[in-house]
Short mmCIF file of C-alpha atoms in Angstrom, two decimals:
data_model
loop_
_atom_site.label_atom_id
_atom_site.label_comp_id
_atom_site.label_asym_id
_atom_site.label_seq_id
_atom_site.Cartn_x
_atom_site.Cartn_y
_atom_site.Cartn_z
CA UNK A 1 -12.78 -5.53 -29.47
CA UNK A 2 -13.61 -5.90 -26.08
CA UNK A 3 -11.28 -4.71 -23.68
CA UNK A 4 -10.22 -7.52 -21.01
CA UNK A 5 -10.27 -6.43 -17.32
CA UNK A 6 -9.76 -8.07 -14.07
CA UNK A 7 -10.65 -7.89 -10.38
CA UNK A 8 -7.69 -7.74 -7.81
CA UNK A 9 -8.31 -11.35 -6.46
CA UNK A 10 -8.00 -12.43 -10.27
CA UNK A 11 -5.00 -10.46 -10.62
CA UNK A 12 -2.97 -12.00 -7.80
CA UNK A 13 -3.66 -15.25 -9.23
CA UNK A 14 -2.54 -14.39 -12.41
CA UNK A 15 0.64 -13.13 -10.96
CA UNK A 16 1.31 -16.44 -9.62
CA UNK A 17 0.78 -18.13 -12.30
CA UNK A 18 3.16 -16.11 -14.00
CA UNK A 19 6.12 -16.37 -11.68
CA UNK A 20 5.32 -20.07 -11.76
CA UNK A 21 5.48 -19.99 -15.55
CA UNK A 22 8.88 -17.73 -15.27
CA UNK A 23 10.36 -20.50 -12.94
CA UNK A 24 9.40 -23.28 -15.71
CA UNK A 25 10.81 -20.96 -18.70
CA UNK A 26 14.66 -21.37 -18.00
CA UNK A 27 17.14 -23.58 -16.31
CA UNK A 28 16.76 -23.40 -12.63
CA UNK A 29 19.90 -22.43 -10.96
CA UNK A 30 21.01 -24.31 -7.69
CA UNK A 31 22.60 -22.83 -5.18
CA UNK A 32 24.88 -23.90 -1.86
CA UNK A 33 23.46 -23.70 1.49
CA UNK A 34 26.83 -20.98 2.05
CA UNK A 35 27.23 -17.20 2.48
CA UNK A 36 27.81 -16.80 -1.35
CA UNK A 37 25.04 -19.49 -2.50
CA UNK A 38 22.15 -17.76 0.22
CA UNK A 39 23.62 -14.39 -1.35
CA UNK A 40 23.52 -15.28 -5.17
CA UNK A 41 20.21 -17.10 -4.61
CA UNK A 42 18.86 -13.98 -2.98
CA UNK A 43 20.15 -11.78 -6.14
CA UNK A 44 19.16 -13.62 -8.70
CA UNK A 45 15.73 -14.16 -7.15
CA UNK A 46 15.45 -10.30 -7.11
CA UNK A 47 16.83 -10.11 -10.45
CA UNK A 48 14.14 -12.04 -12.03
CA UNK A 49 11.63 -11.51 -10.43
CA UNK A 50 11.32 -7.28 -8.83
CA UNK A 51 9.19 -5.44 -10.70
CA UNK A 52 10.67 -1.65 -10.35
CA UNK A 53 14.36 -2.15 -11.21
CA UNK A 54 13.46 0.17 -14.48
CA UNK A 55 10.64 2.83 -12.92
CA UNK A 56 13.58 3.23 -10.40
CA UNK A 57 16.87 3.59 -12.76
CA UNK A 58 18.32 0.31 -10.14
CA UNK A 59 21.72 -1.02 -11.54
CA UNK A 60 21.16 -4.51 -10.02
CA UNK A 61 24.01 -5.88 -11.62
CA UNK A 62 26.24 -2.95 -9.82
CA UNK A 63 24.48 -3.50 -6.42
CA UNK A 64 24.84 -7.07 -6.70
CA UNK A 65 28.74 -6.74 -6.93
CA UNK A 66 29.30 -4.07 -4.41
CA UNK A 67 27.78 -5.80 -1.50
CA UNK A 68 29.01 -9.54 -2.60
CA UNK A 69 32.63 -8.05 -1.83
CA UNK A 70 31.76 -7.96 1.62
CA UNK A 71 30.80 -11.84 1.54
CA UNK A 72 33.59 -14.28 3.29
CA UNK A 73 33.46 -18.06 3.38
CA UNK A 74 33.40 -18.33 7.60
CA UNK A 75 30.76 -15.13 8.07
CA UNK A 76 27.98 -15.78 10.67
CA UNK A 77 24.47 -16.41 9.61
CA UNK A 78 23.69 -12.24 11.42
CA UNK A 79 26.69 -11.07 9.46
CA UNK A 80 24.86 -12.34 6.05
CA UNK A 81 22.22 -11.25 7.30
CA UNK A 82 23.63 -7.38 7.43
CA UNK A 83 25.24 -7.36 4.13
CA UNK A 84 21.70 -8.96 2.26
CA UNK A 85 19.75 -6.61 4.58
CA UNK A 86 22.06 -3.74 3.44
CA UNK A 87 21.81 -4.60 -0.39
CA UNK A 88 17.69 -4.87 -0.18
CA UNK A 89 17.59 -1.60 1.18
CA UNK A 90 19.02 -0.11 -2.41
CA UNK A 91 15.73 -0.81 -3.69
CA UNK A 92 13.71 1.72 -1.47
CA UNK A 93 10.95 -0.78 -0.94
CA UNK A 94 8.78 -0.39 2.19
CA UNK A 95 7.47 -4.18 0.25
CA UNK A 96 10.59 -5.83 0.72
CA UNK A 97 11.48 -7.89 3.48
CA UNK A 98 14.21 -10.55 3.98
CA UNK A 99 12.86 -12.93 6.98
CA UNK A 100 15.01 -15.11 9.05
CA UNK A 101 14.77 -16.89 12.36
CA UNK A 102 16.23 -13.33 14.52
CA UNK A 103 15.38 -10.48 12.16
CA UNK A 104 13.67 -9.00 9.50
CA UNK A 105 14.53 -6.52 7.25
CA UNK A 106 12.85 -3.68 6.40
CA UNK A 107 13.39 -0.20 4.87
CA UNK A 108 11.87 2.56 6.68
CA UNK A 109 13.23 6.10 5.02
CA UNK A 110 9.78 6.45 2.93
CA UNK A 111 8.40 7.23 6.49
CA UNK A 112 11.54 8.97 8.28
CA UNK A 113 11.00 12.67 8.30
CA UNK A 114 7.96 12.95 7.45
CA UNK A 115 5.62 14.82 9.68
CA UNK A 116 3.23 12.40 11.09
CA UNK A 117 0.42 14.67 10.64
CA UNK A 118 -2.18 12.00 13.21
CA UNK A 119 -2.79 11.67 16.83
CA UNK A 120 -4.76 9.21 17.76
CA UNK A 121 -5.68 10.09 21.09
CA UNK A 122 -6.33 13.57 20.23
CA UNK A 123 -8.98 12.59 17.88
CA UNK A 124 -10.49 9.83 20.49
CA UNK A 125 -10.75 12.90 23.17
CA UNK A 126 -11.29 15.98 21.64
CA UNK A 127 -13.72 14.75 18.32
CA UNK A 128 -15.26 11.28 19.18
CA UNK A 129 -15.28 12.27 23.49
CA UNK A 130 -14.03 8.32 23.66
CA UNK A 131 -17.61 7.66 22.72
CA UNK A 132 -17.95 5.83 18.66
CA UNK A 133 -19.30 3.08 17.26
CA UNK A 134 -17.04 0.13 16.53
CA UNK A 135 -16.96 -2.60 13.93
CA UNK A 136 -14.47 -4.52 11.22
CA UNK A 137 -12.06 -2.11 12.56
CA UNK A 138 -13.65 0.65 11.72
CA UNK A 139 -14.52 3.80 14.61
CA UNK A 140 -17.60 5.45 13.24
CA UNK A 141 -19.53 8.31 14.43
CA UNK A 142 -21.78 11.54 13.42
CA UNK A 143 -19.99 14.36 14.77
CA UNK A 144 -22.05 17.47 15.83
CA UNK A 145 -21.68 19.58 12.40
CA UNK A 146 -23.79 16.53 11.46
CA UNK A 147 -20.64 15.15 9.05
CA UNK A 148 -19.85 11.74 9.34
CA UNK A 149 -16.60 10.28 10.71
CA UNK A 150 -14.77 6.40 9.92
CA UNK A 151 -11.64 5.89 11.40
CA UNK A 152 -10.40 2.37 9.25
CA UNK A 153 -6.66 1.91 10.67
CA UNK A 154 -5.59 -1.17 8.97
CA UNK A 155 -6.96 -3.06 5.73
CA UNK A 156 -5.71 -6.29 7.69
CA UNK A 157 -9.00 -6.18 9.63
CA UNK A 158 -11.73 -8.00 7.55
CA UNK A 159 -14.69 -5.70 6.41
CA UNK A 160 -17.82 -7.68 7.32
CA UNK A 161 -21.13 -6.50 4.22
CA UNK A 162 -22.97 -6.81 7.25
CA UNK A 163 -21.26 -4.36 9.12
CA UNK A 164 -20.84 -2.15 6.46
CA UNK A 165 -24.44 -1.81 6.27
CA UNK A 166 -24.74 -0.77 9.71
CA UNK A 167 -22.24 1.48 9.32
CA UNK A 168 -23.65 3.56 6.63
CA UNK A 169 -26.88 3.26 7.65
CA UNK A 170 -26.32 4.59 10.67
CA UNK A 171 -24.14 7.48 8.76
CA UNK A 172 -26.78 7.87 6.26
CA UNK A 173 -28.39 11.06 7.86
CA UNK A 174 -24.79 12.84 7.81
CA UNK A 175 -24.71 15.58 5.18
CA UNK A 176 -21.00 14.22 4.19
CA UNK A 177 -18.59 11.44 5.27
CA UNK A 178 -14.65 11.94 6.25
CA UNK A 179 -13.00 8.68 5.97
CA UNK A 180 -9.47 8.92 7.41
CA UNK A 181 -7.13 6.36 6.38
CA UNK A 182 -4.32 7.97 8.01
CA UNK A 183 -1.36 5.77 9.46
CA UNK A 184 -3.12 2.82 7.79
CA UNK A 185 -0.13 0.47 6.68
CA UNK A 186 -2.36 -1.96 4.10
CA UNK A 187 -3.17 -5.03 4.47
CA UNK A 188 -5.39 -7.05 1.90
CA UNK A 189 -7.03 -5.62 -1.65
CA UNK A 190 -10.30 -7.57 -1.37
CA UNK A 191 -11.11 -4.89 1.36
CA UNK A 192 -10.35 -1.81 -0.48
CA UNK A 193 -12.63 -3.93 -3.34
CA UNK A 194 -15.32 -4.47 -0.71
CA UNK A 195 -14.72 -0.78 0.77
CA UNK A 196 -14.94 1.24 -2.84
CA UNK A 197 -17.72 -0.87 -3.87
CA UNK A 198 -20.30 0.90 -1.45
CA UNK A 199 -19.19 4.33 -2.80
CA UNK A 200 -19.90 4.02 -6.85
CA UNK A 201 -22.90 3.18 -8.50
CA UNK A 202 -21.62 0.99 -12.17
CA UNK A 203 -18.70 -0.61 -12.82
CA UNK A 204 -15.82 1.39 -12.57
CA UNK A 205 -12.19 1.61 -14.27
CA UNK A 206 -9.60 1.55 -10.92
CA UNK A 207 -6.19 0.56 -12.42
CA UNK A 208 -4.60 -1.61 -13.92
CA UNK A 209 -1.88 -4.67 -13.61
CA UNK A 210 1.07 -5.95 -15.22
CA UNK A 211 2.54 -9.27 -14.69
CA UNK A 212 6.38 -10.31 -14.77
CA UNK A 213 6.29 -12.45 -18.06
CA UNK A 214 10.31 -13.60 -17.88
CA UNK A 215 13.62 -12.94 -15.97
CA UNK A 216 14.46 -9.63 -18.14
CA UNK A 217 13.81 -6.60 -16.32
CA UNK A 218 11.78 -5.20 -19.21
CA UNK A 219 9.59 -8.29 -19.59
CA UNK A 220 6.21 -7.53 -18.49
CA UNK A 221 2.93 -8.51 -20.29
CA UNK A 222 0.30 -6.10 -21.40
CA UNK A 223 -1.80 -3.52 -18.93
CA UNK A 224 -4.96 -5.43 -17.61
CA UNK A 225 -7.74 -3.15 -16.43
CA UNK A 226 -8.84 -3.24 -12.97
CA UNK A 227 -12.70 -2.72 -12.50
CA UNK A 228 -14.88 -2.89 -9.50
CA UNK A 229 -18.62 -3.59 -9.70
CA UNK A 230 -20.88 -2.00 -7.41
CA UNK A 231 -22.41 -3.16 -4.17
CA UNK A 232 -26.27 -4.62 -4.42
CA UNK A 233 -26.31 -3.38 -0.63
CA UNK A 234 -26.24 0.32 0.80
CA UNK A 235 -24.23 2.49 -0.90
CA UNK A 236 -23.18 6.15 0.20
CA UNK A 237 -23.72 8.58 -2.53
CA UNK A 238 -22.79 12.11 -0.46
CA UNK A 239 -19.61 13.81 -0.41
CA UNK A 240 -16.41 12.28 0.94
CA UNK A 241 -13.32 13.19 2.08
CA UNK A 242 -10.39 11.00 2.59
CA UNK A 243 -7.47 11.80 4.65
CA UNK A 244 -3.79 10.48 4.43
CA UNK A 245 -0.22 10.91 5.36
CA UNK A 246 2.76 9.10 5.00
CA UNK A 247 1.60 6.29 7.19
CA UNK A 248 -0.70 5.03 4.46
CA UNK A 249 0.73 2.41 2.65
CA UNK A 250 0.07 -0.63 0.70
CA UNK A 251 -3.36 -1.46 0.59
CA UNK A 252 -4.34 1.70 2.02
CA UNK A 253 -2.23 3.83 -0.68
CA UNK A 254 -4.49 1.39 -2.75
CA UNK A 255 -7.52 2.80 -1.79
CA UNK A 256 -6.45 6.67 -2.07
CA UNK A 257 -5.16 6.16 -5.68
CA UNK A 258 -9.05 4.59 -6.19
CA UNK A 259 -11.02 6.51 -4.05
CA UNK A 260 -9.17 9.95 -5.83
CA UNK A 261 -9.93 9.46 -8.63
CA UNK A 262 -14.46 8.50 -8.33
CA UNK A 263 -16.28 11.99 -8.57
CA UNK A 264 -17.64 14.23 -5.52
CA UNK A 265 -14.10 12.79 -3.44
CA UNK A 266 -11.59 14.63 -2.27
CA UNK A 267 -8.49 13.40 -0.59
CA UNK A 268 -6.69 15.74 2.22
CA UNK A 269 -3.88 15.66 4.16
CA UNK A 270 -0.15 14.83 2.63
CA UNK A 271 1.31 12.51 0.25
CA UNK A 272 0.43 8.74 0.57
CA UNK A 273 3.45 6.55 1.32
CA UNK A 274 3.53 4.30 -1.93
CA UNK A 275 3.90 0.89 -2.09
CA UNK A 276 2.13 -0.05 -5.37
CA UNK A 277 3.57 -3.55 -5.96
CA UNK A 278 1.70 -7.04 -5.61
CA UNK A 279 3.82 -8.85 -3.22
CA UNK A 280 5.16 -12.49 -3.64
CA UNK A 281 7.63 -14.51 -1.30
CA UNK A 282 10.03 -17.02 -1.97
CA UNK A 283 12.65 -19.14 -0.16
CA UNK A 284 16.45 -18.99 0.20
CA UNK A 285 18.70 -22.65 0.79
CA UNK A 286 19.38 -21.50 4.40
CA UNK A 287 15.56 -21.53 4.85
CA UNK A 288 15.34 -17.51 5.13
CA UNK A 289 12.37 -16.11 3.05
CA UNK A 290 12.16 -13.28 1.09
CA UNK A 291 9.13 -11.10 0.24
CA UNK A 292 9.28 -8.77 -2.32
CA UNK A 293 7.02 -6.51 -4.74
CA UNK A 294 6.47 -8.53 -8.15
CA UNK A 295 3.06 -6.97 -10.08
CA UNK A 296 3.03 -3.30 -10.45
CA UNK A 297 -0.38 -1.35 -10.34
CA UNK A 298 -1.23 1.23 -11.60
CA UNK A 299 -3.56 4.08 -11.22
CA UNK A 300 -6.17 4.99 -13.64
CA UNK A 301 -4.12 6.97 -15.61
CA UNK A 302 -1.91 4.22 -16.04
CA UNK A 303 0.67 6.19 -13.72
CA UNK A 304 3.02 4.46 -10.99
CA UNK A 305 1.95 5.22 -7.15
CA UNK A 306 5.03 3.32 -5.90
CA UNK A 307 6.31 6.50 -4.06
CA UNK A 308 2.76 7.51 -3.36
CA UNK A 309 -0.61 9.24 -4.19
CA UNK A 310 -0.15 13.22 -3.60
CA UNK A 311 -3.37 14.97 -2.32
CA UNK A 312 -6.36 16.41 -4.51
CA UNK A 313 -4.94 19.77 -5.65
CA UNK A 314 -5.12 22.33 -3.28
CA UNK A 315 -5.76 20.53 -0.20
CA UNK A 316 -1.99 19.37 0.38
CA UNK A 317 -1.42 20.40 4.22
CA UNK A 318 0.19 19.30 7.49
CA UNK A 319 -1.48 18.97 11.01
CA UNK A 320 -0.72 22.66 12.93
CA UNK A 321 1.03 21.04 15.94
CA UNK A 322 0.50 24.47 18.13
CA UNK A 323 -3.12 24.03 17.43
CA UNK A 324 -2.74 20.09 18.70
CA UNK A 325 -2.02 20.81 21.78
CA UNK A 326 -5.08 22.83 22.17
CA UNK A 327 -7.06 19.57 20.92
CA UNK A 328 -7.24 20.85 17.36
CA UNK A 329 -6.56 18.31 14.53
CA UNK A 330 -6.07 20.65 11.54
CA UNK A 331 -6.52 18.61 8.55
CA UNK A 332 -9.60 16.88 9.87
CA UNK A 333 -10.87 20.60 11.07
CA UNK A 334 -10.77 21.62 7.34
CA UNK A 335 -12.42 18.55 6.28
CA UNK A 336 -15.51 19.06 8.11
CA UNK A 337 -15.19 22.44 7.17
CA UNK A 338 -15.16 21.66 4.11
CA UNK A 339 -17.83 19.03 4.28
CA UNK A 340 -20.46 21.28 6.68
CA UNK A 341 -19.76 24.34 3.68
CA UNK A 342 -20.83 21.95 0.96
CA UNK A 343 -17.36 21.82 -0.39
CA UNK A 344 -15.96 25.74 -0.14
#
């Protein structure tokens, strides 16, 4: 039997429609516009709905009554705020976000002591000399041990074809390309789609996608495959490097679990930061939204990358900060190296 498999623009819609079907499955509780009716509301949504209550051993249930003791009737709206923030943050979520008209939650400690392991500016001065092509976000240049350089810092910024073929064209003639997706916090999954596309040559197995099929926190439907078909435009078929750290996130955690895993790449650096989970967003009474992960995928070993995408073996390292203040960044040092040797 033929295997079914989806894109990722397929797959969010797919998760909608199955949170929409989830809503129409069971009674729909209503709840008062009141510290405990925002707070239950907020629970249950999460309770229904969050996708990594089992991957991450989360007692909801326990959570939910610990921090609804610290609910009274006459609280302030901030004070709600607090306790909700407070409770959201047990599910270690860089994905989930409580939004309300003077704050927005948001849990940080995937990132906090970490090393940051990227300078900007030392890369602008010391390896592009403040001189680099510029496009769809992307810095781009040939550095002088002919190896070729893309800087993409956010997968918010929209990837032009276009542009892309400029791009590698103009990188073409490099005898390797780094692309450094470090500090990259995510952003949309049609341009890691449009970004891998230029880098394999048939349709390719990148993951795969489960959908929330009821409230239960078991109830998910089958694994869907995730392939992406190749680009009819330029494609780069030379070595490639990609670098991360911490900072890379969402999307761009995305892209290292896909790009890892193609042949002839090798990813550098330090662990990804996670973030794995389709996002969806809902509403409270008070009018406060919520954003949350609801779709886990999956790598191609059908393995969670929630907490992140560890390096290719052997090439797990930190920048040298000694060496950065001489202008050195270590990590991208050994990529070139590694490049300019033909991978030694």
């Amino acid at each position: 039997m033929k295997r079914k498999h989806i894109s990722v623009k397929t797959g969010l819609l797919l998760s909608l429609l199955s949170l929409l079907l989830l809503s129409s499955c069971h009674k729909v509780e209503v709840f008062e516009d009141d510290p405990y009716g925002n707070f239950d509301a907020l629970w249950t949504i999460l309770d229904e709905r969050y996708c990594f209550f089992e991957y991450k051993d989360i007692d909801w249930e326990q959570v939910g009554m610990k921090y609804r003791k610290k609910l009274t009737e006459r609280m302030t709206s901030e004070e709600l705020f607090d306790v909700c923030g407070d409770m959201l943050m047990e599910l270690k979520d860089g994905h989930v976000n409580l939004v309300s008209a003077h704050d927005t939650s948001r849990y940080w400690d995937w990132l906090n002591n970490s090393p940051e392991n990227y300078q900007e500016r030392l890369i602008d001065e010391y390896y592009l000399n403040f001189d680099y092509r510029y496009t769809s976000g992307i810095k781009y240049k040939i550095l002088p041990q002919n190896v070729g350089y893309m800087y993409y810092g956010s997968f918010s910024s929209a990837i032009g074809e276009g542009n892309l073929d400029q791009i590698l064209a103009y990188l073409a003639t490099s005898t390797g390309l780094i692309i450094d997706v470090r500090s990259n916090g995510g952003g949309s999954l049609s341009n890691v789609e449009t970004l891998v596309s230029r880098f394999i040559n048939q349709e390719t197995l990148v993951g795969y996608i489960s959908h929330k099929t009821g409230p239960g926190h078991q109830d998910f439907s089958e694994l869907y495959p995730i392939k992406y078909k190749p680009s009819t435009r330029i494609r780069y078929q030379k070595p490639v490097v990609i670098l991360a750290n911490r900072g890379t996130y969402s999307a761009a955690n995305n892209f290292v679990s896909v790009m890892k895993a193609l042949p002839n790449v090798v990813v550098m650096g330090d662990i990804t930061g996670g973030g794995s989970g389709l996002p969806f967003s809902s509403e409270l009474p008070n009018g406060w939204s919520i954003r949350f992960s609801a779709s886990p995928i999956y790598d191609v070993n059908r393995e969670h990358t929630e907490f992140g995408v560890a390096p290719t073996d052997g090439f797990k390292m930190d920048m040298d900060l000694d060496q950065a203040t001489q202008g050195h960044d270590t990590i991208l040092d050994r990529a070139i190296a590694y490049i300019a040797t033909g991978g030694a």
